[in-house]
Short mmCIF file of C-alpha atoms in Angstrom, two decimals:
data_model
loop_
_atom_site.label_atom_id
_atom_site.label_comp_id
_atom_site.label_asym_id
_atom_site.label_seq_id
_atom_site.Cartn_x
_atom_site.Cartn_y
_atom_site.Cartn_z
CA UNK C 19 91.93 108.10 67.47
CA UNK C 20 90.18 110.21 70.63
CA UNK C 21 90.89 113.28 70.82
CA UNK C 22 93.17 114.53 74.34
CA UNK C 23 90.91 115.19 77.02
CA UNK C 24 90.65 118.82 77.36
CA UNK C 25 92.93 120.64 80.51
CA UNK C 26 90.63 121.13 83.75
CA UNK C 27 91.05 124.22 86.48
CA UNK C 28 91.38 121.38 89.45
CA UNK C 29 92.10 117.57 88.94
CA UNK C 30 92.02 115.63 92.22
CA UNK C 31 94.92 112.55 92.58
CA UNK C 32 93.50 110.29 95.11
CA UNK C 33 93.44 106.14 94.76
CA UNK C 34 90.31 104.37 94.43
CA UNK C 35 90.61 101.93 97.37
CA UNK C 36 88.88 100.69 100.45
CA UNK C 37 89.70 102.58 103.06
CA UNK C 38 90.05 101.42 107.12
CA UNK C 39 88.77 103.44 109.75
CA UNK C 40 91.59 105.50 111.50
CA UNK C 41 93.84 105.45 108.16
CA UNK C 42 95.58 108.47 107.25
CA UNK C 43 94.10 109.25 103.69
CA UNK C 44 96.28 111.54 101.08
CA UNK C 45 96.43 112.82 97.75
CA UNK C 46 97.06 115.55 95.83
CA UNK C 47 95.01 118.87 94.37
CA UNK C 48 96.41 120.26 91.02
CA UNK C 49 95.23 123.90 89.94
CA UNK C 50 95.95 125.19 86.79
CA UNK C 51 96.08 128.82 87.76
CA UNK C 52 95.66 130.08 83.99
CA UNK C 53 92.23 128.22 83.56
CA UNK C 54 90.78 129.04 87.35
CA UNK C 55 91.42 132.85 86.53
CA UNK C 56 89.30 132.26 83.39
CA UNK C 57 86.95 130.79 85.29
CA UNK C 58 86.75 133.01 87.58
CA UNK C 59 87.82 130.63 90.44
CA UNK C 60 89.08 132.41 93.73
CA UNK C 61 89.58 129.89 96.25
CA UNK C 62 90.64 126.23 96.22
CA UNK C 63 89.12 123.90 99.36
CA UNK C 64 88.92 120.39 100.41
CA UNK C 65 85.84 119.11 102.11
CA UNK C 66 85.70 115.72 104.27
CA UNK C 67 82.67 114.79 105.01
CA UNK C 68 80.84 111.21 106.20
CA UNK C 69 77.53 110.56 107.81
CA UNK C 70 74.86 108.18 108.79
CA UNK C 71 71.49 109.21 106.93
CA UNK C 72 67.91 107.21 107.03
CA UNK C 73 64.77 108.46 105.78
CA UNK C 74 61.44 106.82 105.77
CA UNK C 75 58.28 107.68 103.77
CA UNK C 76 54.69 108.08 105.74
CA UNK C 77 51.39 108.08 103.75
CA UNK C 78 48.56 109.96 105.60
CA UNK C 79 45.52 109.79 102.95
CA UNK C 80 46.85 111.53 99.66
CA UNK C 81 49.98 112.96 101.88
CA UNK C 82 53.42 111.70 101.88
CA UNK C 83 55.89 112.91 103.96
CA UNK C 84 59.19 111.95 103.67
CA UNK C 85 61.12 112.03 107.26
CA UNK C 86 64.67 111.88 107.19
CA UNK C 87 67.51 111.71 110.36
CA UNK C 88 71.41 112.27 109.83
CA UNK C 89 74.45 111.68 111.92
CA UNK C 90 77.26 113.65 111.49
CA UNK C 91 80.62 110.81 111.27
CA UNK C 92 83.26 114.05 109.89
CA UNK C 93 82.90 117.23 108.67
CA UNK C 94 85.97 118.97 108.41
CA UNK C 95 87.95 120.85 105.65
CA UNK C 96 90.66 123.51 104.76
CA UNK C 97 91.36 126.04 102.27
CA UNK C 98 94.33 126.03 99.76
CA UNK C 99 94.73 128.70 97.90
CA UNK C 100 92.92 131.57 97.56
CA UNK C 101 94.12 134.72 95.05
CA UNK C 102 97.16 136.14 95.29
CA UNK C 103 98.35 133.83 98.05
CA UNK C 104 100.52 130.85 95.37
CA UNK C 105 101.57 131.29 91.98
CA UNK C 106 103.17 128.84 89.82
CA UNK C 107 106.53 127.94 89.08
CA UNK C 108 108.21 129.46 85.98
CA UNK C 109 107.48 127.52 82.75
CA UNK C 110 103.80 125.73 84.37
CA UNK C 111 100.59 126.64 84.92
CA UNK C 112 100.23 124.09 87.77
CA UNK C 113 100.19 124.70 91.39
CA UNK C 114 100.04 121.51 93.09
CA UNK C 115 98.72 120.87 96.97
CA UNK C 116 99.22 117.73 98.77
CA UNK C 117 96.96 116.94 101.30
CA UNK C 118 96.04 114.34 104.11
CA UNK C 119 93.21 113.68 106.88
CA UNK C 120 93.39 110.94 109.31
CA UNK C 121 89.93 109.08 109.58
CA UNK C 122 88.39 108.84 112.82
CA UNK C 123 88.66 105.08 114.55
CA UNK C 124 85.71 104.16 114.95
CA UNK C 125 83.77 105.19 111.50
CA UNK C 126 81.25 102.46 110.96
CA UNK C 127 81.27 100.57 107.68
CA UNK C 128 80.28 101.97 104.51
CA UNK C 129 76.45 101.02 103.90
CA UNK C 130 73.47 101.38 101.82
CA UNK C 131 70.27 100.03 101.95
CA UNK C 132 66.78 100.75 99.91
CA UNK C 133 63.52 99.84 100.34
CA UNK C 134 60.34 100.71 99.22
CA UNK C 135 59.85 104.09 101.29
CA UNK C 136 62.55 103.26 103.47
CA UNK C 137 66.56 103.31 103.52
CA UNK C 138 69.54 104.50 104.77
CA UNK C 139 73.56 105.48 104.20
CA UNK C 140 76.82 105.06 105.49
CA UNK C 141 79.06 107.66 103.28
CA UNK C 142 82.16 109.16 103.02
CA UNK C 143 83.35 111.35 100.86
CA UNK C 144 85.99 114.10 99.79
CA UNK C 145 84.90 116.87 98.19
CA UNK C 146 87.50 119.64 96.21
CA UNK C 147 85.49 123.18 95.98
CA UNK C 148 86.42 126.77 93.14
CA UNK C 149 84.86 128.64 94.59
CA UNK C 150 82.96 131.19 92.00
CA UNK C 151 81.55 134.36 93.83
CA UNK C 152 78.60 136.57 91.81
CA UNK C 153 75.29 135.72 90.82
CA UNK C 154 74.65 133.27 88.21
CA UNK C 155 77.89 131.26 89.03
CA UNK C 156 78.09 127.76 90.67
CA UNK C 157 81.00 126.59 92.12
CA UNK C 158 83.48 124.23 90.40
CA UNK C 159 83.17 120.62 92.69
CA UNK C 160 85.33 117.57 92.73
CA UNK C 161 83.49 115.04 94.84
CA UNK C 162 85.03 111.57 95.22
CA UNK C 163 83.25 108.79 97.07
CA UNK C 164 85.14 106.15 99.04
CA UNK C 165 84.53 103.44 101.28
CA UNK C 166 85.60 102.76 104.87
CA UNK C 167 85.54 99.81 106.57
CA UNK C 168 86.78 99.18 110.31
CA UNK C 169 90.20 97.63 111.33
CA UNK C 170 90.68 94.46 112.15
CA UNK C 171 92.34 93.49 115.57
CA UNK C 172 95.31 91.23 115.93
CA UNK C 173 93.64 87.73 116.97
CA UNK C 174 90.87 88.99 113.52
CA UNK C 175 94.40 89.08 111.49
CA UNK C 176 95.29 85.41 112.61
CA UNK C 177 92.24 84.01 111.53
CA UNK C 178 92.97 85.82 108.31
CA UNK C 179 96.02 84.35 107.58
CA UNK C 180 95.06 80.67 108.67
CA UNK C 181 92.07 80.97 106.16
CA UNK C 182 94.38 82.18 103.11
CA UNK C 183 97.24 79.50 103.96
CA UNK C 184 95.03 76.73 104.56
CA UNK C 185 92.60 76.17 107.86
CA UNK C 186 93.92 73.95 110.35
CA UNK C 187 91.85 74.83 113.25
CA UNK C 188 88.25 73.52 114.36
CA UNK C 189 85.19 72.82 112.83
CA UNK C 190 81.62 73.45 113.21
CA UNK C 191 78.45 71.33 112.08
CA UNK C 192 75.17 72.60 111.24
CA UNK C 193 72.39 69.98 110.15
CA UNK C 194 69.11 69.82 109.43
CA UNK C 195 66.92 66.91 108.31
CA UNK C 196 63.19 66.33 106.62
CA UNK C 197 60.72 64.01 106.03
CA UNK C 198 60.25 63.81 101.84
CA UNK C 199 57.28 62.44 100.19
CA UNK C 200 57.18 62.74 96.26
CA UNK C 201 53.15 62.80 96.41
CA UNK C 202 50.75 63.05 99.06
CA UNK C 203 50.42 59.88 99.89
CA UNK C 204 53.05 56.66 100.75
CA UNK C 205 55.57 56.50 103.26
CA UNK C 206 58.29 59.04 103.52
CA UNK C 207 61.43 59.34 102.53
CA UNK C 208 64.06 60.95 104.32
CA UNK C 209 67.43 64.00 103.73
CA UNK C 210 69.69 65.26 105.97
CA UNK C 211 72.15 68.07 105.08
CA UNK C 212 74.72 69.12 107.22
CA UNK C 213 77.35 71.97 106.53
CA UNK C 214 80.67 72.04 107.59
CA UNK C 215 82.30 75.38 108.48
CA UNK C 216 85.46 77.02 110.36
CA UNK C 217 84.73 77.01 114.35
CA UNK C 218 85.04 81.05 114.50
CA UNK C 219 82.81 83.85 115.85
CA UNK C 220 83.56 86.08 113.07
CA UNK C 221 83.89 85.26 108.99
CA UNK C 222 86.12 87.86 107.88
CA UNK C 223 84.94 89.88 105.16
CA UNK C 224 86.29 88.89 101.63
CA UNK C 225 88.72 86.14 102.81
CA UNK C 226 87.79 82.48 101.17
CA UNK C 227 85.98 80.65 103.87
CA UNK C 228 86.14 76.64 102.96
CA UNK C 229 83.30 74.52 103.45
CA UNK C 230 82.01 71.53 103.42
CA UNK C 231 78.10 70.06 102.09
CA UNK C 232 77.19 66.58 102.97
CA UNK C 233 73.75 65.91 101.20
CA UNK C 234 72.46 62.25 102.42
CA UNK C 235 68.95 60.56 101.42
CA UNK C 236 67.75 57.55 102.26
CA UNK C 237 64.76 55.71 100.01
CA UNK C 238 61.47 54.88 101.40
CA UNK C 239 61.46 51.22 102.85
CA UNK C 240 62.30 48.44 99.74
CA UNK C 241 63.03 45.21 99.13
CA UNK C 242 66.44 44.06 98.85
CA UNK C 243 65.98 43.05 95.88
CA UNK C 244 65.12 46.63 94.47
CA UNK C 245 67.43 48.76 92.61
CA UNK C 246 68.95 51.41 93.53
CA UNK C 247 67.65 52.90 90.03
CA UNK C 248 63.96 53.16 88.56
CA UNK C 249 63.37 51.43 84.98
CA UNK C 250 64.34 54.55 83.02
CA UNK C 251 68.05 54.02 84.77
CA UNK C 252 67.02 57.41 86.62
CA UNK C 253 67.98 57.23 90.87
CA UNK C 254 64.75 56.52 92.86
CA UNK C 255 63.51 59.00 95.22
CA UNK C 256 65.27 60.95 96.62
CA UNK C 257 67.70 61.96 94.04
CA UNK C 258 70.83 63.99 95.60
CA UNK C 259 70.67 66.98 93.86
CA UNK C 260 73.30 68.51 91.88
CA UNK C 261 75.37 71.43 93.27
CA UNK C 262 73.92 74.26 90.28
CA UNK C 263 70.57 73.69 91.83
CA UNK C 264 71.86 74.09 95.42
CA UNK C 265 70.94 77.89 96.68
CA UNK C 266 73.33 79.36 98.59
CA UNK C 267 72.14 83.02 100.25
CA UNK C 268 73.30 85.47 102.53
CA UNK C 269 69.97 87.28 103.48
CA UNK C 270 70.67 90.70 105.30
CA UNK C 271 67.88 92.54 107.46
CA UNK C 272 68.46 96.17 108.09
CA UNK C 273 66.67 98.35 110.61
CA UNK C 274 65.84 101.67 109.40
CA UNK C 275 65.23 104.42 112.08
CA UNK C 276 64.51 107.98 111.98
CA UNK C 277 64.08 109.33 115.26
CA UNK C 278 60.50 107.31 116.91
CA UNK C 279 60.13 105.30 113.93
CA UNK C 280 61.53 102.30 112.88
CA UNK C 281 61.60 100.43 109.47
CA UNK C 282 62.59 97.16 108.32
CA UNK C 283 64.80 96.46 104.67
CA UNK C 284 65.30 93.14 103.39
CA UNK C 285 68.13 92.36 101.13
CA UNK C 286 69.48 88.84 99.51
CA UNK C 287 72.32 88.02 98.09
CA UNK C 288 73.61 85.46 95.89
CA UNK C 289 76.69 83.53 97.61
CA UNK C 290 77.87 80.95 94.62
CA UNK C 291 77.93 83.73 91.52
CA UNK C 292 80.22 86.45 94.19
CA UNK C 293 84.06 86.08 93.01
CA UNK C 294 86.53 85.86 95.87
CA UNK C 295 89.88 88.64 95.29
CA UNK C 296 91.67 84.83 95.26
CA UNK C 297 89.36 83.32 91.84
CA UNK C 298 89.14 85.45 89.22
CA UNK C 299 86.24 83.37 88.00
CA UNK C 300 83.56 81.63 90.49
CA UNK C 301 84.75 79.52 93.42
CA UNK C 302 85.41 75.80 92.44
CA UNK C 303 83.89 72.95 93.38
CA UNK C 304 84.54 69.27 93.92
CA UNK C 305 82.04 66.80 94.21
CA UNK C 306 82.31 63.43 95.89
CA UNK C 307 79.37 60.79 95.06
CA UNK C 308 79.36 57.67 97.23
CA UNK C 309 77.79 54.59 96.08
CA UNK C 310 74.25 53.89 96.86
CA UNK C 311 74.42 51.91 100.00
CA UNK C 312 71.82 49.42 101.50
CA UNK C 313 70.68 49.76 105.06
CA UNK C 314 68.74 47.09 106.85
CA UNK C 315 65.96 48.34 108.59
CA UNK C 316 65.99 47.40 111.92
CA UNK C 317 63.16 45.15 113.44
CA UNK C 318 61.64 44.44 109.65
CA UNK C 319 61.11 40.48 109.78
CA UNK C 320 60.69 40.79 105.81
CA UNK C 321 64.63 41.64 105.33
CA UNK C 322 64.18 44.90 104.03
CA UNK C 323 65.39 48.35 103.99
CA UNK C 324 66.52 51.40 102.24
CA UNK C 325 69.26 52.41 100.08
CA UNK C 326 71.39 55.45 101.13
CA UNK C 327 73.01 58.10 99.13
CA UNK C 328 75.34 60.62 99.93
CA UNK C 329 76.99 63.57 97.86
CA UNK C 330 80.04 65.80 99.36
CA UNK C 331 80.48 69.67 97.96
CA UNK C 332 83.65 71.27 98.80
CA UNK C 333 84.30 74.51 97.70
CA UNK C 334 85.03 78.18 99.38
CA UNK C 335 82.44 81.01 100.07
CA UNK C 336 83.57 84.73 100.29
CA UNK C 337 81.14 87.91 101.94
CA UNK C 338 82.93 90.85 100.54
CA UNK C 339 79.91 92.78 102.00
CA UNK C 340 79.51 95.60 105.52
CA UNK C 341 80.92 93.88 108.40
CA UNK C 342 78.18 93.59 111.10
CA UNK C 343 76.92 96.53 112.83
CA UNK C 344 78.13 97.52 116.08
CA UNK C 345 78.04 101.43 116.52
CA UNK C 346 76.06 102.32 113.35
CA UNK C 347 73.27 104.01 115.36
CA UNK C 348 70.37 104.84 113.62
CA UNK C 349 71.53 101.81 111.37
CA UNK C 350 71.77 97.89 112.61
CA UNK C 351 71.83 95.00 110.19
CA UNK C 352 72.27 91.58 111.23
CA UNK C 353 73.36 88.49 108.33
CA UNK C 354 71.61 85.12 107.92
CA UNK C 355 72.96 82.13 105.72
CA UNK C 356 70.39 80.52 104.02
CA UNK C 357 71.00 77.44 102.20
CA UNK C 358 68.14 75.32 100.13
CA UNK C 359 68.33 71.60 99.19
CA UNK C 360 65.94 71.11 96.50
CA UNK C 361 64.06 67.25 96.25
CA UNK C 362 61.14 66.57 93.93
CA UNK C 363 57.83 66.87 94.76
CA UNK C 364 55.59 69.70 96.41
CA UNK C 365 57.36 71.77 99.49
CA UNK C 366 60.39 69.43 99.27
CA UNK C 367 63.07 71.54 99.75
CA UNK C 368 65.48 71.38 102.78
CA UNK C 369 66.35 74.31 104.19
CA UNK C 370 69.23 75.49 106.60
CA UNK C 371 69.71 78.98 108.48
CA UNK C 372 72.91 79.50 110.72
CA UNK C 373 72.81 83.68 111.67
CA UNK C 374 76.32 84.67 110.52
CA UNK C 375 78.89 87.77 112.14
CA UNK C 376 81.06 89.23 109.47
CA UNK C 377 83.99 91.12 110.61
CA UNK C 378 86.67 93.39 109.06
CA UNK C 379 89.75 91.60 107.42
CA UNK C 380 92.58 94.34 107.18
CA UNK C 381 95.19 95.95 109.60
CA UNK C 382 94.85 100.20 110.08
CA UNK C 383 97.78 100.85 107.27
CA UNK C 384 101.00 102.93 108.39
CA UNK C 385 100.53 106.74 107.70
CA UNK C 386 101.52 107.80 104.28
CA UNK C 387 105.02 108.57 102.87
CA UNK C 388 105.50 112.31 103.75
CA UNK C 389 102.93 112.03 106.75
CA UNK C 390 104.18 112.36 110.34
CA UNK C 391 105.28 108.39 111.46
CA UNK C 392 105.53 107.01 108.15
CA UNK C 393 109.22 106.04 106.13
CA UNK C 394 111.09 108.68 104.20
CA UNK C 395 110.98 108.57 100.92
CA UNK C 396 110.03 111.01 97.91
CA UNK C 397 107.43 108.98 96.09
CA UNK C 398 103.90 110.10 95.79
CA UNK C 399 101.31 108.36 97.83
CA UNK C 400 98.67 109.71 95.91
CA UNK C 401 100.46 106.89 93.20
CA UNK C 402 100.80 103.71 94.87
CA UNK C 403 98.29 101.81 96.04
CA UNK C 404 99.01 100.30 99.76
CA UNK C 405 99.47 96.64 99.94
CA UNK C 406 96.74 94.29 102.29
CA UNK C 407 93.63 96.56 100.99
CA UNK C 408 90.06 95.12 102.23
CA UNK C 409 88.01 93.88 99.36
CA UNK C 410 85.66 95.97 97.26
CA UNK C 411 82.06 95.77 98.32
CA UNK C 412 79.81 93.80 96.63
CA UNK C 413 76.52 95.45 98.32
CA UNK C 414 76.65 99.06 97.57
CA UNK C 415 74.43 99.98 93.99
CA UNK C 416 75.30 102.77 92.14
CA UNK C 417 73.66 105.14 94.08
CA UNK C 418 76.21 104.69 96.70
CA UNK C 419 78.63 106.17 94.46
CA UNK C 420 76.47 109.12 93.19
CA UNK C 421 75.91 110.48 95.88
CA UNK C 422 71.61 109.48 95.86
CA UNK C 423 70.28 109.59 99.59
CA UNK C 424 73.85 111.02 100.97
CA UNK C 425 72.78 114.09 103.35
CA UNK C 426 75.96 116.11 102.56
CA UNK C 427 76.17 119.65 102.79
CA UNK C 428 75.41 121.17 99.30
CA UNK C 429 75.46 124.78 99.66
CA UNK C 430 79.18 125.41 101.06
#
């Protein structure tokens, strides 16, 4: 059995959720009054703090220099307690201070992005501060790490809600076709993909988008009286291919700027191993094979033709990743899905790009209980987690929540 976890001077009560742009955060700030006087603690803060930060790395012979651009998104704070001015109630040690900062509305997304000598950050962050005058002491720090992601407007919300009950509104087709030849020689063979997707301008960030993959080949030009099916009972080529060898990709390009310079970061990410919030494992499939059909070929004298295959996917994608850049500033990335067909042979593979907008999925939540415009009530905010949250983000590392490459004030 572990042993308790020994009492802290400060614990910080604030929920571990994605936060939307404009929201009215809260929590609370516990001192134990006994253990900051050993500690020597004198005053109790709160920092907020959020910022835009890039840096890029120059090599001039056997110099590197590392430049590096920040823009301030909030820095703001207040002071709690400092001695003398709160003491506990009889019977505790615990003073306890509720607080609550409204976002600003137009915070950009949460971001990260790292390349080699190159990268940038999109953080926010609260930070609780003991201070510890005298020489040789550092001050006691809290520092939580959130992320923010910007509201979604009304017509955004009813796009959301068609999506999760079911879509019932237009469609979109992409396609894209090739000319296959197994070797380097013979006549070729031909594929056509086309994918099937919700007529919107904007896929909304974490929300189950449905789509559909038609994969159709047709065989080089045969005799009608050749199978469908080589000698080994194997399909001649081209064989549809099966959906786990079907790529799916969102590939993300980020410029990088500090000041006259300008960087590029490329990132890819894996579409069919991402969970939606609605699966807890991946998203399912369901496959429809048709049966090899023969096609006359029109104007052959010698009856022939080809025989035709087609394969159907169905199945959901979510991008619980930054919505698109709009007022990010010294930060723009732009989305690309990339989607790869492999066939046999040498340089085979079909490939389809459609650029892609991802936009924010969640209404600005109602101000907290105990905040000015919310309902009455006496429960704790700090302990319930609002309803309609955005999803987690799938593209920010570790580092993101460490604090690595965030240009935050250290020294106050």
């Amino acid at each position: 059995m572990s042993a308790a976890a020994s009492p802290q001077a400060i614990v910080l009560h604030f929920q571990d959720v994605v936060r939307v742009a404009g929201e009215t955060i809260a929590g609370t700030i516990d001192l134990n009054l006994r253990l900051a006087q050993e500690e020597r603690i004198e005053k109790l803060r709160i920092k907020y703090r959020g910022a835009i930060s890039t840096r890029i790395t120059t090599q001039n012979g056997q110099q590197r220099i590392t430049h590096r651009q920040t823009v301030p998104l909030i820095h703001s704070g207040e002071i709690f307690w400092e001695i003398g001015s709160a003491f506990p109630d009889t019977g505790t040690d615990i003073i306890s201070f509720p607080f609550h900062f409204t976002l600003p509305p137009d915070l950009p997304p949460s971001f990260h992005c790292d390349g080699h000598s190159r990268g940038g950050t999109i953080s926010y962050a609260i930070e609780v501060v003991g201070d510890r005058p005298g020489l040789f002491r550092s001050n006691r720090r809290l520092r939580r790490v959130f992320v923010v992601v910007p509201p979604a407007f009304e017509n955004q919300m009813l796009v959301v809600e068609q999506l999760r009950h079911g879509w019932e509104g237009g469609w979109r087709d992409i396609k894209q076709n090739e000319q296959l030849r197994k070797g380097i020689w013979g006549e070729y063979s031909r594929a056509f993909v086309t994918l099937t997707i919700p007529d919107i301008t904007s896929l909304p960030i974490g929300v189950p988008i449905p789509f559909n993959l038609q994969i159709m080949t047709e065989t080089k030009t045969l005799d009608r009286t050749d199978s469908p099916e080589d000698k080994h009972g194997k399909p001649i080529f081209p064989a549809s291919p099966e959906w786990a060898k079907v790529e799916i990709n969102l590939r993300r390009q980020t410029q990088v700027r500090v000041r006259n310079r300008m960087r590029t970061v490329e990132d890819e990410y894996d579409l069919k191993g991402i969970r939606s919030p609605a699966h807890a494992n991946k998203q399912p499939v369901d496959a429809l094979v048709d049966e090899p059909e023969w096609v006359l070929k029109e104007g052959d004298d010698k009856n022939r033709g080809f025989w035709r295959r087609r394969v159907t996917f169905n199945s959901t994608l979510a991008f619980p990743f930054a919505p698109s850049s709009t007022n990010a500033e010294i930060l723009q990335w732009f989305y690309k899905l990339h989607i790869t067909v492999p066939f046999s042979g040498l340089t085979n593979d079909l490939k389809l790009e459609l650029a892609v907008h991802l936009g924010p999925s969640a209404l600005l939540p109602p101000p907290p209980i105990g905040v000015a415009g919310s309902s009455s009530g006496g429960m704790n905010y700090a302990d319930v987690v609002p309803t309609g949250r955005p999803p987690p983000m799938y593209d920010l590392p570790p580092d993101y929540w460490t604090g690595e490459h965030h240009d935050w004030d250290e020294k106050n």
